[in-house]
């Protein structure tokens, strides 16, 4: 991320599509890389919603929000799912802080990890309750 080589295609698409004053929803926001990019594009007149259920990553989103007063950044400590429930997420305990997954079996058994239970919400229900249509 620091060197500009993280998910370049995604960043290009965001920069091509998003405009000042838009609303951006970052699901699985991780440490907030795309949240920060979106903030810089939508500006103070836009809105950014960042969804991140892993506490350590969520803390980064909250710090990003706190360091940028005047920007409409809403940090949500929940995951997106097909229903409201508590669900397991595997969190990597290696140097790759972003390697977290709710997909069973996706993370190798050899990967040092911790399993957390996190709240999930259906975005179809949750976003309208936030005023996002």
Coordinates of N, CA and C in Angstrom, one line a residue:
X1 N 0.8 -1.2 0.0 CA 0.0 0.0 0.0 C 0.9 1.2 0.0
X2 N 1.9 1.2 0.8 CA 2.8 2.4 1.0 C 3.5 2.7 -0.3
X3 N 3.8 1.7 -1.1 CA 4.6 1.9 -2.3 C 3.7 2.0 -3.5
X4 N 2.3 2.0 -3.3 CA 1.4 2.2 -4.4 C 1.2 0.9 -5.3
X5 N 1.4 -0.2 -4.7 CA 1.3 -1.5 -5.5 C 0.2 -2.4 -5.0
X6 N -0.7 -1.9 -4.2 CA -1.7 -2.8 -3.6 C -3.0 -2.7 -4.4
X7 N -3.5 -3.8 -5.0 CA -4.8 -3.8 -5.7 C -4.9 -2.6 -6.6
X8 N -4.0 -2.4 -7.5 CA -3.9 -1.3 -8.4 C -5.2 -1.2 -9.2
X9 N -5.7 -2.3 -9.8 CA -6.9 -2.3 -10.6 C -8.1 -1.7 -9.8
X10 N -8.2 -2.1 -8.6 CA -9.3 -1.6 -7.7 C -9.2 -0.1 -7.5
X11 N -8.0 0.3 -7.2 CA -7.8 1.7 -7.0 C -8.1 2.5 -8.3
X12 N -7.6 2.0 -9.4 CA -7.9 2.7 -10.7 C -9.4 2.8 -10.9
X13 N -10.1 1.7 -10.7 CA -11.6 1.7 -10.8 C -12.3 2.7 -9.9
X14 N -11.8 2.8 -8.7 CA -12.4 3.7 -7.7 C -12.1 5.2 -8.2
X15 N -10.9 5.4 -8.6 CA -10.6 6.8 -9.1 C -11.4 7.2 -10.4
X16 N -11.7 6.2 -11.2 CA -12.4 6.4 -12.4 C -13.9 6.7 -12.2
X17 N -14.5 6.0 -11.2 CA -15.9 6.0 -11.0 C -16.4 7.0 -10.0
X18 N -15.7 7.1 -8.9 CA -16.1 7.9 -7.8 C -15.9 9.4 -8.1
X19 N -16.8 10.3 -7.6 CA -16.7 11.7 -7.8 C -16.9 12.4 -6.5
X20 N -16.5 13.7 -6.5 CA -16.7 14.6 -5.3 C -18.2 14.6 -5.0
X21 N -18.5 14.4 -3.7 CA -19.9 14.4 -3.2 C -20.6 13.1 -3.2
X22 N -19.9 12.0 -3.7 CA -20.5 10.7 -3.8 C -20.5 10.0 -2.5
X23 N -21.2 8.9 -2.4 CA -21.2 8.0 -1.2 C -20.5 6.7 -1.6
X24 N -19.5 6.3 -0.8 CA -18.7 5.1 -1.0 C -18.9 4.1 0.1
X25 N -19.1 2.9 -0.2 CA -19.2 1.8 0.9 C -18.1 0.9 0.7
X26 N -17.2 0.8 1.8 CA -16.1 -0.1 1.8 C -16.4 -1.3 2.7
X27 N -16.7 -2.4 2.1 CA -17.0 -3.6 2.8 C -15.8 -4.5 3.0
X28 N -15.4 -4.8 4.3 CA -14.2 -5.5 4.5 C -13.1 -4.5 4.4
X29 N -13.2 -3.3 5.0 CA -12.3 -2.2 4.9 C -10.9 -2.4 5.3
X30 N -10.7 -3.4 6.1 CA -9.4 -3.8 6.6 C -8.8 -2.6 7.3
X31 N -7.6 -2.1 7.0 CA -7.0 -1.0 7.7 C -7.4 0.4 7.1
X32 N -8.2 0.4 6.1 CA -8.8 1.6 5.6 C -8.1 2.2 4.3
X33 N -7.3 1.4 3.6 CA -6.7 1.9 2.4 C -7.6 2.5 1.4
X34 N -8.7 1.8 1.0 CA -9.6 2.3 0.1 C -10.6 3.3 0.7
X35 N -10.8 3.2 2.0 CA -11.6 4.2 2.7 C -10.9 5.6 2.6
X36 N -9.5 5.6 2.8 CA -8.8 6.8 2.7 C -8.8 7.4 1.2
X37 N -8.6 6.5 0.3 CA -8.7 7.0 -1.1 C -10.0 7.6 -1.4
X38 N -11.1 6.9 -1.0 CA -12.4 7.4 -1.3 C -12.7 8.7 -0.6
X39 N -12.2 8.9 0.7 CA -12.3 10.2 1.4 C -11.7 11.3 0.5
X40 N -10.5 11.0 0.0 CA -9.8 12.1 -0.8 C -10.5 12.4 -2.0
X41 N -11.3 11.5 -2.6 CA -12.1 11.8 -3.8 C -13.4 12.5 -3.5
X42 N -14.2 11.9 -2.6 CA -15.5 12.4 -2.3 C -15.5 13.7 -1.6
X43 N -14.4 14.0 -0.9 CA -14.3 15.3 -0.2 C -15.2 15.4 1.0
X44 N -15.2 16.6 1.5 CA -16.1 16.9 2.7 C -17.6 16.9 2.4
X45 N -17.9 16.9 1.2 CA -19.3 16.9 0.8 C -19.8 15.5 0.5
X46 N -19.0 14.5 0.5 CA -19.3 13.1 0.3 C -19.4 12.3 1.6
X47 N -19.7 11.1 1.5 CA -19.9 10.2 2.6 C -19.1 8.9 2.3
X48 N -18.4 8.4 3.3 CA -17.8 7.1 3.2 C -18.2 6.2 4.4
X49 N -18.7 5.0 4.1 CA -19.1 4.0 5.1 C -18.1 2.9 5.0
X50 N -17.4 2.6 6.1 CA -16.4 1.5 6.2 C -16.8 0.5 7.2
X51 N -17.0 -0.8 6.6 CA -17.4 -1.9 7.4 C -16.2 -2.8 7.7
X52 N -15.8 -3.0 9.0 CA -14.7 -3.9 9.3 C -14.9 -4.5 10.7
X53 N -15.0 -5.8 10.7 CA -15.4 -6.5 11.9 C -14.2 -6.9 12.8
X54 N -12.9 -6.9 12.3 CA -11.8 -7.3 13.1 C -11.3 -6.1 13.9
X55 N -11.3 -6.2 15.2 CA -11.1 -5.1 16.1 C -9.8 -4.3 15.8
X56 N -8.7 -5.0 15.6 CA -7.4 -4.3 15.3 C -7.5 -3.4 14.1
X57 N -8.1 -4.0 13.0 CA -8.3 -3.2 11.8 C -9.3 -2.1 12.0
X58 N -10.4 -2.4 12.7 CA -11.4 -1.4 12.9 C -10.8 -0.2 13.6
X59 N -9.9 -0.4 14.6 CA -9.2 0.7 15.3 C -8.5 1.6 14.3
X60 N -7.9 1.1 13.2 CA -7.3 1.9 12.2 C -8.3 2.8 11.5
X61 N -9.5 2.2 11.2 CA -10.5 3.0 10.5 C -11.0 4.2 11.5
X62 N -11.1 3.9 12.7 CA -11.5 4.9 13.7 C -10.5 6.0 13.8
X63 N -9.2 5.6 13.8 CA -8.1 6.6 13.8 C -8.1 7.5 12.6
X64 N -8.4 6.8 11.4 CA -8.4 7.6 10.1 C -9.6 8.6 10.2
X65 N -10.7 8.2 10.7 CA -11.9 9.1 10.9 C -11.5 10.2 11.8
X66 N -10.9 9.9 13.0 CA -10.5 10.9 14.0 C -9.5 11.9 13.4
X67 N -8.6 11.5 12.6 CA -7.6 12.3 12.0 C -8.1 13.2 10.9
X68 N -9.3 13.0 10.5 CA -9.9 13.8 9.4 C -11.2 14.4 9.7
X69 N -11.2 15.3 10.7 CA -12.5 15.9 11.1 C -13.1 16.7 9.9
X70 N -14.3 16.7 9.8 CA -15.0 17.4 8.7 C -15.3 16.5 7.6
X71 N -14.8 15.3 7.6 CA -15.2 14.4 6.6 C -16.2 13.4 7.1
X72 N -17.2 13.1 6.3 CA -18.3 12.2 6.8 C -17.9 10.8 6.6
X73 N -17.1 10.2 7.5 CA -16.7 8.9 7.5 C -17.4 8.1 8.6
X74 N -18.1 7.1 8.3 CA -18.8 6.3 9.3 C -18.1 4.9 9.4
X75 N -17.6 4.6 10.6 CA -17.0 3.3 10.8 C -18.0 2.3 11.5
X76 N -18.1 1.2 10.9 CA -19.1 0.2 11.4 C -18.3 -1.1 11.7
X77 N -18.3 -1.5 13.0 CA -17.6 -2.7 13.4 C -18.3 -4.0 13.1
X78 N -18.8 -4.2 11.9 CA -19.6 -5.4 11.6 C -19.1 -5.9 10.2
X79 N -19.5 -7.1 9.9 CA -19.2 -7.8 8.7 C -20.5 -7.8 7.8
X80 N -20.3 -7.9 6.5 CA -21.5 -8.1 5.7 C -21.8 -9.6 5.6
X81 N -23.0 -10.0 5.6 CA -23.4 -11.4 5.5 C -24.8 -11.5 4.9
X82 N -25.2 -12.8 4.9 CA -26.6 -13.0 4.3 C -27.7 -12.9 5.4
X83 N -27.3 -12.7 6.7 CA -28.3 -12.6 7.7 C -27.6 -11.9 8.9
X84 N -28.4 -11.4 9.9 CA -27.9 -10.9 11.1 C -27.5 -12.1 12.0
X85 N -26.3 -12.2 12.5 CA -25.9 -13.2 13.4 C -24.5 -13.0 13.9
X86 N -24.0 -13.8 14.7 CA -22.6 -13.8 15.1 C -22.0 -15.0 14.2
X87 N -20.9 -14.7 13.6 CA -20.3 -15.6 12.7 C -18.7 -15.6 12.9
X88 N -18.1 -16.8 12.6 CA -16.6 -16.8 12.8 C -15.9 -16.2 11.7
X89 N -14.8 -15.5 12.1 CA -13.8 -15.0 11.1 C -12.4 -15.5 11.5
X90 N -11.6 -16.0 10.6 CA -10.3 -16.3 10.9 C -9.4 -15.1 10.6
X91 N -8.6 -14.8 11.6 CA -7.7 -13.6 11.6 C -6.3 -14.1 11.6
X92 N -5.5 -13.7 10.6 CA -4.1 -14.1 10.5 C -3.3 -13.4 11.6
X93 N -2.4 -14.2 12.1 CA -1.5 -13.6 13.1 C 0.0 -13.6 12.6
X94 N 0.1 -13.4 11.3 CA 1.4 -13.2 10.6 C 1.6 -11.7 10.4
X95 N 2.6 -11.4 9.6 CA 2.8 -10.0 9.3 C 1.8 -9.4 8.3
X96 N 1.1 -10.3 7.7 CA 0.0 -9.8 6.7 C -1.3 -9.5 7.5
X97 N -1.4 -8.3 8.0 CA -2.5 -7.9 8.8 C -3.9 -8.0 8.1
X98 N -3.9 -8.0 6.8 CA -5.1 -8.0 6.1 C -5.6 -9.4 5.7
X99 N -4.9 -10.4 6.1 CA -5.3 -11.7 5.7 C -6.3 -12.3 6.7
X100 N -7.6 -11.9 6.5 CA -8.7 -12.3 7.4 C -9.8 -12.9 6.5
X101 N -10.5 -13.9 6.9 CA -11.5 -14.5 6.0 C -12.6 -15.1 6.8
X102 N -13.8 -15.0 6.3 CA -15.0 -15.7 6.8 C -15.3 -16.9 6.0
X103 N -14.5 -17.2 4.9 CA -14.7 -18.3 4.1 C -14.1 -19.6 4.7
X104 N -14.9 -20.6 5.1 CA -14.4 -21.8 5.7 C -13.4 -22.5 4.8
X105 N -12.2 -22.8 5.4 CA -11.2 -23.6 4.7 C -10.3 -22.8 3.8
X106 N -10.6 -21.5 3.6 CA -9.7 -20.7 2.7 C -8.4 -20.4 3.3
X107 N -8.3 -20.2 4.6 CA -7.0 -20.0 5.2 C -6.3 -21.3 5.6
X108 N -5.1 -21.5 5.2 CA -4.4 -22.7 5.4 C -4.3 -23.0 6.9
X109 N -4.3 -24.3 7.2 CA -4.1 -24.8 8.6 C -2.7 -24.4 9.2
X110 N -1.8 -24.1 8.2 CA -0.4 -23.8 8.6 C -0.3 -22.3 8.9
X111 N -1.3 -21.6 8.6 CA -1.3 -20.1 8.9 C -1.6 -19.9 10.4
X112 N -0.7 -19.2 11.1 CA -1.0 -18.8 12.5 C -2.2 -17.9 12.5
X113 N -3.2 -18.3 13.2 CA -4.5 -17.6 13.1 C -5.3 -17.7 14.4
X114 N -6.2 -16.8 14.5 CA -7.1 -16.8 15.6 C -8.6 -16.7 15.1
X115 N -9.5 -17.4 15.7 CA -10.9 -17.3 15.2 C -11.6 -16.5 16.2
X116 N -12.3 -15.4 15.6 CA -13.1 -14.5 16.4 C -14.6 -14.7 16.0
X117 N -15.5 -14.4 16.9 CA -16.9 -14.3 16.5 C -17.2 -12.8 16.3
X118 N -17.8 -12.5 15.1 CA -18.1 -11.1 14.8 C -19.6 -11.0 14.4
X119 N -20.1 -9.8 14.6 CA -21.5 -9.5 14.2 C -21.5 -9.3 12.7
X120 N -22.5 -9.9 12.1 CA -22.8 -9.7 10.6 C -24.1 -9.1 10.4
X121 N -24.2 -8.3 9.4 CA -25.5 -7.6 9.0 C -25.7 -7.8 7.5
X122 N -27.0 -7.8 7.1 CA -27.3 -7.8 5.7 C -27.2 -6.4 5.2
X123 N -26.4 -6.1 4.2 CA -26.3 -4.7 3.7 C -27.6 -4.2 3.1
X124 N -28.4 -5.2 2.6 CA -29.7 -4.8 2.0 C -30.6 -4.1 3.1
X125 N -30.4 -4.6 4.3 CA -31.2 -4.0 5.4 C -30.5 -2.9 6.1
X126 N -29.2 -3.0 6.3 CA -28.4 -2.1 7.1 C -28.2 -0.8 6.4
X127 N -27.9 -0.8 5.1 CA -27.6 0.5 4.4 C -28.8 1.4 4.4
X128 N -30.0 0.9 4.1 CA -31.2 1.9 4.1 C -31.4 2.5 5.5
X129 N -31.1 1.7 6.6 CA -31.2 2.2 7.9 C -30.2 3.4 8.2
X130 N -29.2 3.5 7.4 CA -28.2 4.5 7.5 C -28.5 5.7 6.6
X131 N -29.5 5.5 5.8 CA -29.9 6.6 4.8 C -29.2 6.4 3.5
X132 N -28.6 5.2 3.2 CA -27.9 5.0 1.9 C -28.9 4.2 1.1
X133 N -29.2 4.7 -0.1 CA -30.1 4.0 -1.0 C -29.5 3.5 -2.3

